[in-house]
Amino acid sequence: MAYTVGQVARLAGVTVRALHHYDEIGLLTPSGRSGAGYRRYSEPDLERLQLIRYYRELGFPLEEIAAILSDPASDPGAHLRRQHELLTVWIKRLQEMVAAIEFAMEASKLNINLTPQERFEVFGDFEPEAHAEEAEQRWGGTDAYQESNRRASSYTKQDWLRIKGENEDWGRRMIALLTSGAPADGPAARELAEEHRQQISRWFYECSYEIHTGLADMYLADERFTAHYEAMAPGLAEYLAEAIHANAINRA
């Protein structure tokens, strides 16, 4: 079956202008022409366009995509493996960024007295202040926010690295518990939920069981928090929220 340039544009979600440009630079030359000279695309052309779009989504310039697709040693399986590798790296980077956001949001994002080098060592290229305004709007009037802000302003790089290390260690153990099949309302999960609450109390503000269950609800209601925990392990957001509620009920 042959497709017109307009049909291909609609199917692939690209512009007609982009398809014309791809043709002009030899990246995607349609297999045929109509009697009037209009471009006609075949199924293999659409498959090549799909590969082009994949690589474009991954940030590859058109010249490099052309070189990749023109490699005589490549085949569809090789392209899929390459895309899988690139996406895996990309996903890992996004997970690291989301983790940094979560870490910074719970740290209240304000008055972090670190040098630029120390900030990079702790937060990477994430800027904690980016969410400061939102944090103040949501919690600025609470005692917990004020206390968290006061404590955060006194922490050194070593303090922040210790907080980060504790959080990462807790996360590994919670994920291991989830993947083991242990129930979220069981004693082991409740114990890790309690450890989570105590970490907040120790480093940021006195986290009561009422506040803790409120955080658990936010982890499910706010898609950013949900995405962070789901990136760590599928099902972790709901598992943690259930464990926090079970812990609060058990210790009430």
mmCIF file of N, CA and C in Angstrom, residues 172-227:
data_model
loop_
_atom_site.group_PDB
_atom_site.id
_atom_site.type_symbol
_atom_site.label_atom_id
_atom_site.label_comp_id
_atom_site.label_asym_id
_atom_site.label_seq_id
_atom_site.Cartn_x
_atom_site.Cartn_y
_atom_site.Cartn_z
ATOM 1 N N ARG A 172 16.312 0.756 49.573
ATOM 2 C CA ARG A 172 16.707 -0.586 49.124
ATOM 3 C C ARG A 172 16.017 -1.669 49.947
ATOM 4 N N ARG A 173 15.921 -1.459 51.235
ATOM 5 C CA ARG A 173 15.291 -2.468 52.086
ATOM 6 C C ARG A 173 13.785 -2.528 51.884
ATOM 7 N N MET A 174 13.164 -1.383 51.633
ATOM 8 C CA MET A 174 11.723 -1.374 51.388
ATOM 9 C C MET A 174 11.402 -2.068 50.062
ATOM 10 N N ILE A 175 12.232 -1.813 49.043
ATOM 11 C CA ILE A 175 12.030 -2.466 47.746
ATOM 12 C C ILE A 175 12.207 -3.975 47.874
ATOM 13 N N ALA A 176 13.217 -4.394 48.628
ATOM 14 C CA ALA A 176 13.452 -5.831 48.822
ATOM 15 C C ALA A 176 12.255 -6.478 49.503
ATOM 16 N N LEU A 177 11.656 -5.765 50.447
ATOM 17 C CA LEU A 177 10.492 -6.297 51.149
ATOM 18 C C LEU A 177 9.306 -6.407 50.202
ATOM 19 N N LEU A 178 9.108 -5.385 49.382
ATOM 20 C CA LEU A 178 8.016 -5.405 48.412
ATOM 21 C C LEU A 178 8.163 -6.583 47.458
ATOM 22 N N THR A 179 9.357 -6.743 46.896
ATOM 23 C CA THR A 179 9.580 -7.797 45.898
ATOM 24 C C THR A 179 9.540 -9.194 46.520
ATOM 25 N N SER A 180 9.740 -9.279 47.822
ATOM 26 C CA SER A 180 9.677 -10.587 48.486
ATOM 27 C C SER A 180 8.249 -11.084 48.644
ATOM 28 N N GLY A 181 7.288 -10.178 48.480
ATOM 29 C CA GLY A 181 5.890 -10.556 48.641
ATOM 30 C C GLY A 181 5.349 -10.357 50.033
ATOM 31 N N ALA A 182 6.148 -9.763 50.926
ATOM 32 C CA ALA A 182 5.684 -9.517 52.291
ATOM 33 C C ALA A 182 4.510 -8.542 52.275
ATOM 34 N N PRO A 183 3.479 -8.766 53.074
ATOM 35 C CA PRO A 183 2.302 -7.888 53.051
ATOM 36 C C PRO A 183 2.637 -6.489 53.538
ATOM 37 N N ALA A 184 1.995 -5.495 52.962
ATOM 38 C CA ALA A 184 2.263 -4.108 53.335
ATOM 39 C C ALA A 184 1.833 -3.809 54.763
ATOM 40 N N ASP A 185 0.864 -4.547 55.268
ATOM 41 C CA ASP A 185 0.414 -4.313 56.639
ATOM 42 C C ASP A 185 1.055 -5.283 57.624
ATOM 43 N N GLY A 186 2.064 -6.028 57.175
ATOM 44 C CA GLY A 186 2.762 -6.964 58.036
ATOM 45 C C GLY A 186 3.782 -6.269 58.924
ATOM 46 N N PRO A 187 4.338 -6.974 59.896
ATOM 47 C CA PRO A 187 5.269 -6.356 60.855
ATOM 48 C C PRO A 187 6.531 -5.794 60.212
ATOM 49 N N ALA A 188 7.080 -6.459 59.217
ATOM 50 C CA ALA A 188 8.319 -5.976 58.602
ATOM 51 C C ALA A 188 8.087 -4.661 57.872
ATOM 52 N N ALA A 189 6.996 -4.574 57.107
ATOM 53 C CA ALA A 189 6.687 -3.346 56.366
ATOM 54 C C ALA A 189 6.329 -2.219 57.337
ATOM 55 N N ARG A 190 5.607 -2.554 58.384
ATOM 56 C CA ARG A 190 5.270 -1.525 59.370
ATOM 57 C C ARG A 190 6.531 -0.976 60.040
ATOM 58 N N GLU A 191 7.501 -1.849 60.274
ATOM 59 C CA GLU A 191 8.744 -1.419 60.913
ATOM 60 C C GLU A 191 9.512 -0.440 60.016
ATOM 61 N N LEU A 192 9.537 -0.722 58.720
ATOM 62 C CA LEU A 192 10.216 0.190 57.800
ATOM 63 C C LEU A 192 9.431 1.500 57.647
ATOM 64 N N ALA A 193 8.101 1.424 57.731
ATOM 65 C CA ALA A 193 7.297 2.643 57.699
ATOM 66 C C ALA A 193 7.606 3.497 58.924
ATOM 67 N N GLU A 194 7.770 2.854 60.068
ATOM 68 C CA GLU A 194 8.116 3.575 61.289
ATOM 69 C C GLU A 194 9.505 4.203 61.169
ATOM 70 N N GLU A 195 10.436 3.480 60.565
ATOM 71 C CA GLU A 195 11.776 4.024 60.353
ATOM 72 C C GLU A 195 11.712 5.256 59.458
ATOM 73 N N HIS A 196 10.860 5.219 58.444
ATOM 74 C CA HIS A 196 10.663 6.361 57.553
ATOM 75 C C HIS A 196 10.170 7.568 58.330
ATOM 76 N N ARG A 197 9.191 7.341 59.213
ATOM 77 C CA ARG A 197 8.653 8.426 60.033
ATOM 78 C C ARG A 197 9.729 8.996 60.953
ATOM 79 N N GLN A 198 10.511 8.126 61.567
ATOM 80 C CA GLN A 198 11.541 8.576 62.491
ATOM 81 C C GLN A 198 12.661 9.341 61.786
ATOM 82 N N GLN A 199 12.966 8.970 60.544
ATOM 83 C CA GLN A 199 13.971 9.715 59.787
ATOM 84 C C GLN A 199 13.517 11.156 59.573
ATOM 85 N N ILE A 200 12.259 11.319 59.242
ATOM 86 C CA ILE A 200 11.720 12.666 59.052
ATOM 87 C C ILE A 200 11.800 13.441 60.357
ATOM 88 N N SER A 201 11.402 12.799 61.450
ATOM 89 C CA SER A 201 11.437 13.460 62.759
ATOM 90 C C SER A 201 12.866 13.810 63.165
ATOM 91 N N ARG A 202 13.786 12.920 62.868
ATOM 92 C CA ARG A 202 15.175 13.128 63.291
ATOM 93 C C ARG A 202 15.832 14.271 62.523
ATOM 94 N N TRP A 203 15.504 14.405 61.230
ATOM 95 C CA TRP A 203 16.230 15.353 60.397
ATOM 96 C C TRP A 203 15.470 16.636 60.078
ATOM 97 N N PHE A 204 14.146 16.594 60.058
ATOM 98 C CA PHE A 204 13.414 17.748 59.548
ATOM 99 C C PHE A 204 12.392 18.335 60.514
ATOM 100 N N TYR A 205 11.445 17.566 60.965
ATOM 101 C CA TYR A 205 10.422 18.079 61.866
ATOM 102 C C TYR A 205 9.777 16.899 62.579
ATOM 103 N N GLU A 206 9.093 17.183 63.670
ATOM 104 C CA GLU A 206 8.430 16.127 64.431
ATOM 105 C C GLU A 206 7.258 15.604 63.602
ATOM 106 N N CYS A 207 7.430 14.395 63.101
ATOM 107 C CA CYS A 207 6.435 13.810 62.200
ATOM 108 C C CYS A 207 5.510 12.896 63.004
ATOM 109 N N SER A 208 4.355 13.409 63.361
ATOM 110 C CA SER A 208 3.378 12.610 64.088
ATOM 111 C C SER A 208 2.792 11.554 63.163
ATOM 112 N N TYR A 209 2.052 10.626 63.748
ATOM 113 C CA TYR A 209 1.418 9.603 62.909
ATOM 114 C C TYR A 209 0.355 10.234 62.008
ATOM 115 N N GLU A 210 -0.274 11.282 62.480
ATOM 116 C CA GLU A 210 -1.263 11.971 61.651
ATOM 117 C C GLU A 210 -0.591 12.619 60.445
ATOM 118 N N ILE A 211 0.544 13.284 60.687
ATOM 119 C CA ILE A 211 1.282 13.897 59.578
ATOM 120 C C ILE A 211 1.799 12.828 58.636
ATOM 121 N N HIS A 212 2.271 11.726 59.204
ATOM 122 C CA HIS A 212 2.849 10.669 58.378
ATOM 123 C C HIS A 212 1.809 10.062 57.447
ATOM 124 N N THR A 213 0.614 9.817 57.949
ATOM 125 C CA THR A 213 -0.426 9.267 57.075
ATOM 126 C C THR A 213 -0.848 10.300 56.021
ATOM 127 N N GLY A 214 -0.759 11.587 56.387
ATOM 128 C CA GLY A 214 -1.036 12.623 55.397
ATOM 129 C C GLY A 214 -0.012 12.602 54.272
ATOM 130 N N LEU A 215 1.253 12.364 54.630
ATOM 131 C CA LEU A 215 2.295 12.228 53.608
ATOM 132 C C LEU A 215 2.018 11.010 52.723
ATOM 133 N N ALA A 216 1.583 9.918 53.361
ATOM 134 C CA ALA A 216 1.285 8.701 52.602
ATOM 135 C C ALA A 216 0.206 8.968 51.566
ATOM 136 N N ASP A 217 -0.820 9.702 51.968
ATOM 137 C CA ASP A 217 -1.882 10.044 51.025
ATOM 138 C C ASP A 217 -1.355 10.931 49.891
ATOM 139 N N MET A 218 -0.438 11.846 50.234
ATOM 140 C CA MET A 218 0.137 12.720 49.216
ATOM 141 C C MET A 218 0.975 11.928 48.216
ATOM 142 N N TYR A 219 1.658 10.873 48.681
ATOM 143 C CA TYR A 219 2.470 10.056 47.789
ATOM 144 C C TYR A 219 1.618 9.432 46.681
ATOM 145 N N LEU A 220 0.331 9.230 46.961
ATOM 146 C CA LEU A 220 -0.569 8.670 45.946
ATOM 147 C C LEU A 220 -1.318 9.753 45.184
ATOM 148 N N ALA A 221 -1.585 10.884 45.847
ATOM 149 C CA ALA A 221 -2.363 11.949 45.208
ATOM 150 C C ALA A 221 -1.520 12.830 44.294
ATOM 151 N N ASP A 222 -0.250 13.019 44.645
ATOM 152 C CA ASP A 222 0.638 13.874 43.858
ATOM 153 C C ASP A 222 1.418 12.989 42.896
ATOM 154 N N GLU A 223 1.195 13.179 41.609
ATOM 155 C CA GLU A 223 1.785 12.287 40.616
ATOM 156 C C GLU A 223 3.309 12.313 40.615
ATOM 157 N N ARG A 224 3.908 13.410 41.085
ATOM 158 C CA ARG A 224 5.366 13.468 41.125
ATOM 159 C C ARG A 224 5.925 12.512 42.171
ATOM 160 N N PHE A 225 5.291 12.484 43.337
ATOM 161 C CA PHE A 225 5.737 11.547 44.364
ATOM 162 C C PHE A 225 5.450 10.109 43.933
ATOM 163 N N THR A 226 4.265 9.906 43.368
ATOM 164 C CA THR A 226 3.916 8.564 42.899
ATOM 165 C C THR A 226 4.920 8.094 41.861
ATOM 166 N N ALA A 227 5.259 8.969 40.918
ATOM 167 C CA ALA A 227 6.206 8.596 39.865
ATOM 168 C C ALA A 227 7.570 8.260 40.439
#
